[in-house]
Each structure stands twice: as C-alpha cells, then as structure tokens.
XYZ file of C-alpha atoms in Angstrom:
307
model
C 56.780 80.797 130.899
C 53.529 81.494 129.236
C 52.111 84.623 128.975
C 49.902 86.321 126.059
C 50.222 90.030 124.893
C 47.401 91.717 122.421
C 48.896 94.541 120.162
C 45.777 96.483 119.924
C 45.783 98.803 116.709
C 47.156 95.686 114.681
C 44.736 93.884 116.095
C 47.823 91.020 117.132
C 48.208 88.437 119.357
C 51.642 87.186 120.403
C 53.278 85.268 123.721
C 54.867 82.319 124.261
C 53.717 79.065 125.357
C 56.118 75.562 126.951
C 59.041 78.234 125.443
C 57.691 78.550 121.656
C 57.397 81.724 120.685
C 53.865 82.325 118.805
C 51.844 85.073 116.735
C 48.487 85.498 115.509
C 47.351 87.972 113.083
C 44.708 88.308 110.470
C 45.684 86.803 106.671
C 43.993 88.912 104.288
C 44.147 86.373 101.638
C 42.922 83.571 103.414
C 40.108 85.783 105.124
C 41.267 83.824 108.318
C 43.117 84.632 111.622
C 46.641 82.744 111.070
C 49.094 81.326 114.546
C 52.403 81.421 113.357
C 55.286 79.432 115.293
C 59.046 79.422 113.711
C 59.532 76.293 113.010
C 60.864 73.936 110.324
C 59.064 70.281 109.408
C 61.834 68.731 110.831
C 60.245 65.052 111.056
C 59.151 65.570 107.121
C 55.516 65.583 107.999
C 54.823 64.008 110.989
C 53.746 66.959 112.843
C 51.316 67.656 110.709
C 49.734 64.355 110.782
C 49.209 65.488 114.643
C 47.516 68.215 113.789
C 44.765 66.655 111.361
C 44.080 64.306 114.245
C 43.579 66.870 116.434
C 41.690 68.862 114.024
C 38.932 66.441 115.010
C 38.085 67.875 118.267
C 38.960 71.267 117.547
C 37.178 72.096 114.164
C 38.326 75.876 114.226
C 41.973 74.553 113.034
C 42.079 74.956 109.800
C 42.737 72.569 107.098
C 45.616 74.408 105.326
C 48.306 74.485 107.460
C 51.516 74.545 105.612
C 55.596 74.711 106.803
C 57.533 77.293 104.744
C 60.755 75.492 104.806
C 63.411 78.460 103.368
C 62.364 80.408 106.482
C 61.599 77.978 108.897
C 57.644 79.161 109.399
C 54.409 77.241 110.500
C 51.640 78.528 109.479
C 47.676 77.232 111.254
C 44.909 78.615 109.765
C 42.420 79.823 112.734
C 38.756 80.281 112.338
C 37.976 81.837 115.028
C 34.048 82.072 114.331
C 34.347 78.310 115.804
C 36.501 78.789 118.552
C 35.785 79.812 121.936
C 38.665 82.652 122.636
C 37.679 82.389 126.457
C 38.925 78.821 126.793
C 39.121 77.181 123.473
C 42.462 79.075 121.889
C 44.614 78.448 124.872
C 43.666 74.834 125.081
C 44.912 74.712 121.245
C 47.735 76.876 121.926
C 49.162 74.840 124.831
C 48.550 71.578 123.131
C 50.477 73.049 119.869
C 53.243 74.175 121.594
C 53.711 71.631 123.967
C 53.741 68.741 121.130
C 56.653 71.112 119.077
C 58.516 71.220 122.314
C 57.621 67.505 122.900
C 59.290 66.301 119.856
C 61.980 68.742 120.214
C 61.332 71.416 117.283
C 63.522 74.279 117.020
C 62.465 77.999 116.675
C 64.014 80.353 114.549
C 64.448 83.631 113.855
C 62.262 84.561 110.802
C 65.235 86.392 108.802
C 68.564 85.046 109.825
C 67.718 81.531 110.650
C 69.032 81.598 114.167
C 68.472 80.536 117.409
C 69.953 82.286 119.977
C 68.652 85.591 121.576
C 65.046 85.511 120.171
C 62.065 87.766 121.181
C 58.960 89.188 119.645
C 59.596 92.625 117.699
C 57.450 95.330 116.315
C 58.485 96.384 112.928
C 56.268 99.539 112.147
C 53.094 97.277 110.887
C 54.552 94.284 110.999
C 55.426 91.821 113.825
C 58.243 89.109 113.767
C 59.831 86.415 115.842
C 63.607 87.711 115.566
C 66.896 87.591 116.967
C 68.551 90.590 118.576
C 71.180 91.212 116.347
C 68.980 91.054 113.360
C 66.269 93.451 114.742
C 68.773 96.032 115.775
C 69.545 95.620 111.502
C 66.332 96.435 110.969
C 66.372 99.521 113.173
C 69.186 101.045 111.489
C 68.091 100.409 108.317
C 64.292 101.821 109.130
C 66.542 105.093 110.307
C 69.088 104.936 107.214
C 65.893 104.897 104.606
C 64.024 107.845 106.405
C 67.097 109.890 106.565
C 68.455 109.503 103.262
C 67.930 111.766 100.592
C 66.439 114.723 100.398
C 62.770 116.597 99.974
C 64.694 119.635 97.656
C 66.459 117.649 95.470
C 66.373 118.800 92.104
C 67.385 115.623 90.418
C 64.652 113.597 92.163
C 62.300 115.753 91.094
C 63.779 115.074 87.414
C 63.488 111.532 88.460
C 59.875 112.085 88.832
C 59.238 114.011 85.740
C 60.885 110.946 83.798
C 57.857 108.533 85.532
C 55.599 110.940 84.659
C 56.700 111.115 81.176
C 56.573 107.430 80.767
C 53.287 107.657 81.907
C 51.951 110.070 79.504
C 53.866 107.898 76.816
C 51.767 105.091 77.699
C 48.813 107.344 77.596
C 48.910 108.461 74.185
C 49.762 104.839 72.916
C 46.779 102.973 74.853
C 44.921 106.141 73.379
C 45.980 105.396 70.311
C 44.949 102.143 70.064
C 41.515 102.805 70.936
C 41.324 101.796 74.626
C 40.039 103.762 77.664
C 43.062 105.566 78.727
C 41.850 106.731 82.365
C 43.537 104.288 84.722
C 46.596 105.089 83.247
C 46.650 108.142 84.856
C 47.079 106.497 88.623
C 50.245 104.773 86.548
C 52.082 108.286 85.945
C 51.421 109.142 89.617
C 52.938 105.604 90.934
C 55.872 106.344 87.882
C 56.238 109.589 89.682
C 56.837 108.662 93.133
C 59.227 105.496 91.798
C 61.234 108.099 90.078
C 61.146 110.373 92.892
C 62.497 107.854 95.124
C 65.099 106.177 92.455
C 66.809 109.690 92.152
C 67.235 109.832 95.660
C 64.348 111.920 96.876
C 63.281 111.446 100.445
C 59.335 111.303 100.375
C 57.443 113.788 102.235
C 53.744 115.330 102.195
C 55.105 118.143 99.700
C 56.590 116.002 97.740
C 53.971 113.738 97.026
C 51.183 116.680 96.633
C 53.925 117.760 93.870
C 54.143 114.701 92.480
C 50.041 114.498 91.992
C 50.113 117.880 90.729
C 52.638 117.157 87.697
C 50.332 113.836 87.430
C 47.748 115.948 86.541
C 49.612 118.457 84.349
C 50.637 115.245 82.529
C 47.505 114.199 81.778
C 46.071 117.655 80.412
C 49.597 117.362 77.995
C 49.217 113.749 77.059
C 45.344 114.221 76.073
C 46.485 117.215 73.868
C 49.159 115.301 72.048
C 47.231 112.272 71.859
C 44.484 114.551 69.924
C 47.270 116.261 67.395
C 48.757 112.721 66.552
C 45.068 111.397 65.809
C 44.348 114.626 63.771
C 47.625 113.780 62.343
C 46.779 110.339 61.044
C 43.240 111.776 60.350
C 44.897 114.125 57.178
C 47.356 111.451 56.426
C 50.086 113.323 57.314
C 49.423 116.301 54.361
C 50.808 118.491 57.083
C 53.676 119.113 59.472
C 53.332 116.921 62.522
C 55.026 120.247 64.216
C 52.914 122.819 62.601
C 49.827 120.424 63.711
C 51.185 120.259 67.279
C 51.801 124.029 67.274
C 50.328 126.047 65.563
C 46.600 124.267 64.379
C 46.065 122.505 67.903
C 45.963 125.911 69.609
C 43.155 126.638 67.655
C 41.435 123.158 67.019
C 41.122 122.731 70.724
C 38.662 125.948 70.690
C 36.079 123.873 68.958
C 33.267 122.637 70.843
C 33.148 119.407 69.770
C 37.137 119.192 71.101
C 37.114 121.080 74.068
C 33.980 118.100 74.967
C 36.290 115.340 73.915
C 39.170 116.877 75.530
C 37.263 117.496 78.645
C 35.741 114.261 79.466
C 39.015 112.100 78.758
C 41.030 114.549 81.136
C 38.375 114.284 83.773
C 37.640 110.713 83.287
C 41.497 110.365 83.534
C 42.201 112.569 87.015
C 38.419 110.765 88.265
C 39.722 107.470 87.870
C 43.279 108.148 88.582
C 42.465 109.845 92.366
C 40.072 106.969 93.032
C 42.799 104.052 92.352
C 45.679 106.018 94.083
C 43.788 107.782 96.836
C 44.416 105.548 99.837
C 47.747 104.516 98.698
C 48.731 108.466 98.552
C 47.056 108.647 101.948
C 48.994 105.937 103.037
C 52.619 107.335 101.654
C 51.935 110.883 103.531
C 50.798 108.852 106.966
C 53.786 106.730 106.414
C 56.025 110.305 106.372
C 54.137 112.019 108.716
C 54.134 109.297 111.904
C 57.204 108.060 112.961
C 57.738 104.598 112.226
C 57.293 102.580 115.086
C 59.785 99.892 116.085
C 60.103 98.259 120.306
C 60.948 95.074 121.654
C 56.756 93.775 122.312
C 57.707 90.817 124.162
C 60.780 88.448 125.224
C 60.922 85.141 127.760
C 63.947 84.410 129.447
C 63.445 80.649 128.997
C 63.662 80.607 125.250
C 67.532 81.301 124.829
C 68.021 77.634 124.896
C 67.144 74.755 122.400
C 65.070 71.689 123.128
C-alpha cells in the first residue's frame, strides 16, 4: 500500500511505500530535509553504492547518507530546493523503497529492534517508526513523568534552592577571578529547575516563575558577597570576614560608587540571564501547560510481514 500523510505543525512527512515504512522531517544540523527508513546495511554497503548511482539523475539526494547500525536507521539527506515535490519526491521515494524491498531489507522498530506490529507514532514532537508494544511504553511512561511528583513539595523546592546556591557559588568564583559573571546567572536558573525536578517536584507554570524569582534573589545575594570577599582581600584580611559581611557591607553598599558597581553587574546579570533562558522557560511552561500529544499517525496492514 502506498499512501503519504503530512503532519502539519511539525511540518512532517510520513507513509509507506512497496511496505517500507518512511519519514521526512527537517535536520536542524544539516540545514536539510532528512527521509528516514528503518533499516540496517545489511549487504555492508551495497545499498549505498545504489544510491550514489542514482544520485546522478536525481541531484537533490544528498551526498551524506549514512546507516546508524545500533538502531537500525537510514538516513538520505534531501534538498529539496532541487527537487520537484509535485513529481520528483515520489519518483525517489518509490525507487528507494522498492530497491530495500527488492533486496529484501528489513524494517525495524527504532527502539526495540523489532519487527512485528510496526506503525508510525506521534511522540509529543517527535515522530518514530515503532512497534506496538513499545509505543504503548512510551505512553505510560509520558503519563508516569507528568503525574509524578508534586507542584507543593517542600523538599523540591529545597532541591531548587541547592541549584541555585551552586549557582551563586559559581558566581562569586568566576567574579572573583575577574571574568564577566552575567551568563552565569541563566546557570542558577537551569540549576534551579534540575534541582526542582531531582527532588521530585512536578514542573508547573508556578513553579518555574518561582524558580526565576529565587534566580534573581540569588543574583542580588551573590553580587553582595562577591563585593564583601573582594573588599575582604582589598584590606588583607585586617578585619573580620563576618563583621565585613555584616556589619560594614550594609553601609559600604550606600556609596555611590557601589551601589553603580552593584547595579550594573546585577542588571547585566538578570539582562543576560532572561535573554539566554527566555525561550527555554517559555518552552518548559508550554510543555506543562498543553497536554502532551501522543496517537497512532499512520499504520499499513501489509507491513506485519518480512521480505
């Protein structure tokens, strides 16, 4: 059976051609559109000699097609600024397929390895080639992981003042040592969430708005130690590291001079912080706010059996 399916806000094709199971997405990396079939090099090579043959009449192939042998994957570079979608890709998906099924390749499913009971699956943003049994897996693990934990829990939140802490840590050393300490910022945020999460706390918007929140309180504290230990060092030490901290600070950090200092690292720090974490915070509140979406996008009946 052939038949081709377009998953429109991933922007996917998929189907199935002479039985093979196919789908084509965009690679980031490669900057390319890439057709992936599961399938082993099972003739060590030979298949692939087909293909740079036939790269001569179709020139939107790509060059660096490669087997990923420890999960059974092809992977064909498209360029699809020299191919003719109208006509052209299903004249190079036919004659891809039909050579794999010629020669008697075996499809896979991309996890397990199997071969029995394969369809195309939806995995929130990600589509697979998969069997059944391993999908259904999935599933209940996608449900275990947005169920577990919890949004109140106090030791999660402890968890996250522990990656914030580390992160201040790392401010007042790289501070220290005389570099620009801003981007280090977006690392007690990330530290944050990873502690969250390690302590068992279930992500959520209010969570995460916390999380930023102590972020920032972090980095107002971090700049303000950072400043006592360098007035510290300044005096050699002549005083009290705690009366410094405590009781001089309070006042030093009237001055002018400091509050400017102080100032422009802790707004630097939250500036440069919110710009390198923004669409990944955006990202982990869509992620908690839209249910993860998971469905069966296609199956053919005739692919149950092996060549």
């Amino acid at each position: 059976m052939n038949k081709t399916e377009f998953i429109q806000d991933l922007g996917v094709i998929v189907g199935s051609k002479n039985d093979i199971y196919f789908i084509i997405q965009y690679d980031a990396k490669k900057r390319l559109n890439t057709l992936q079939i599961n399938v082993g090099d099972e003739e060590n090579g030979a298949f692939l000699d087909f293909l740079a043959g036939y790269r001569d009449f179709h020139p939107g192939i790509g060059s660096r097609i490669e087997f990923q042998g420890n999960i059974s994957r092809l992977y064909i570079p498209l360029d699809f600024s020299q191919i003719d979608q109208e006509n052209e890709l299903d004249q190079i998906l036919e004659a891809i397929t039909l050579e794999l099924a010629t020669r008697r390749y075996i499809q896979r499913c991309g996890v397990s390895g199997r071969t029995d009971n394969l369809a195309i699956y939806r995995l929130d943003n990600n589509v697979e080639i998969l069997n059944a049994e391993v999908y259904n897996q999935r599933v209940r693990d996608f449900e275990e992981n947005r169920n577990s934990g919890s949004e109140r829990s106090p030791l999660a939140y402890i968890g996250a003042l522990g990656g914030v802490l580390l992160g201040m840590a790392l401010w007042v050393i790289v501070g220290l040592i005389g570099f620009i300490v801003g981007i280090i910022g977006a690392v007690m945020i990330l530290a944050g969430i990873k502690g969250y999460q390690m302590f068992g706390g279930k992500k959520s918007k209010q969570s995460i708005i916390i999380i930023a929140i102590m972020s920032v309180l972090g980095i107002v504290l971090a700049e303000y130690i950072s400043i006592s230990i360098s007035y510290y060092q300044a005096i050699n030490g002549l005083i009290p590291y705690q009366y410094i901290l405590f009781d001089i600070m309070p006042t030093l950090i009237q001055e002018p001079e400091i509050i400017r200092i102080m100032l422009f690292d802790i707004s630097f720090g939250i500036l440069l912080s919110l710009l390198s974490t923004w669409s990944l915070i955006k990202e982990e509140i869509k992620s908690v706010e839209n249910p993860t979406i998971y469905y069966e996008v296609y199956r053919d009946v005739d692919t149950s059996h092996q060549f």
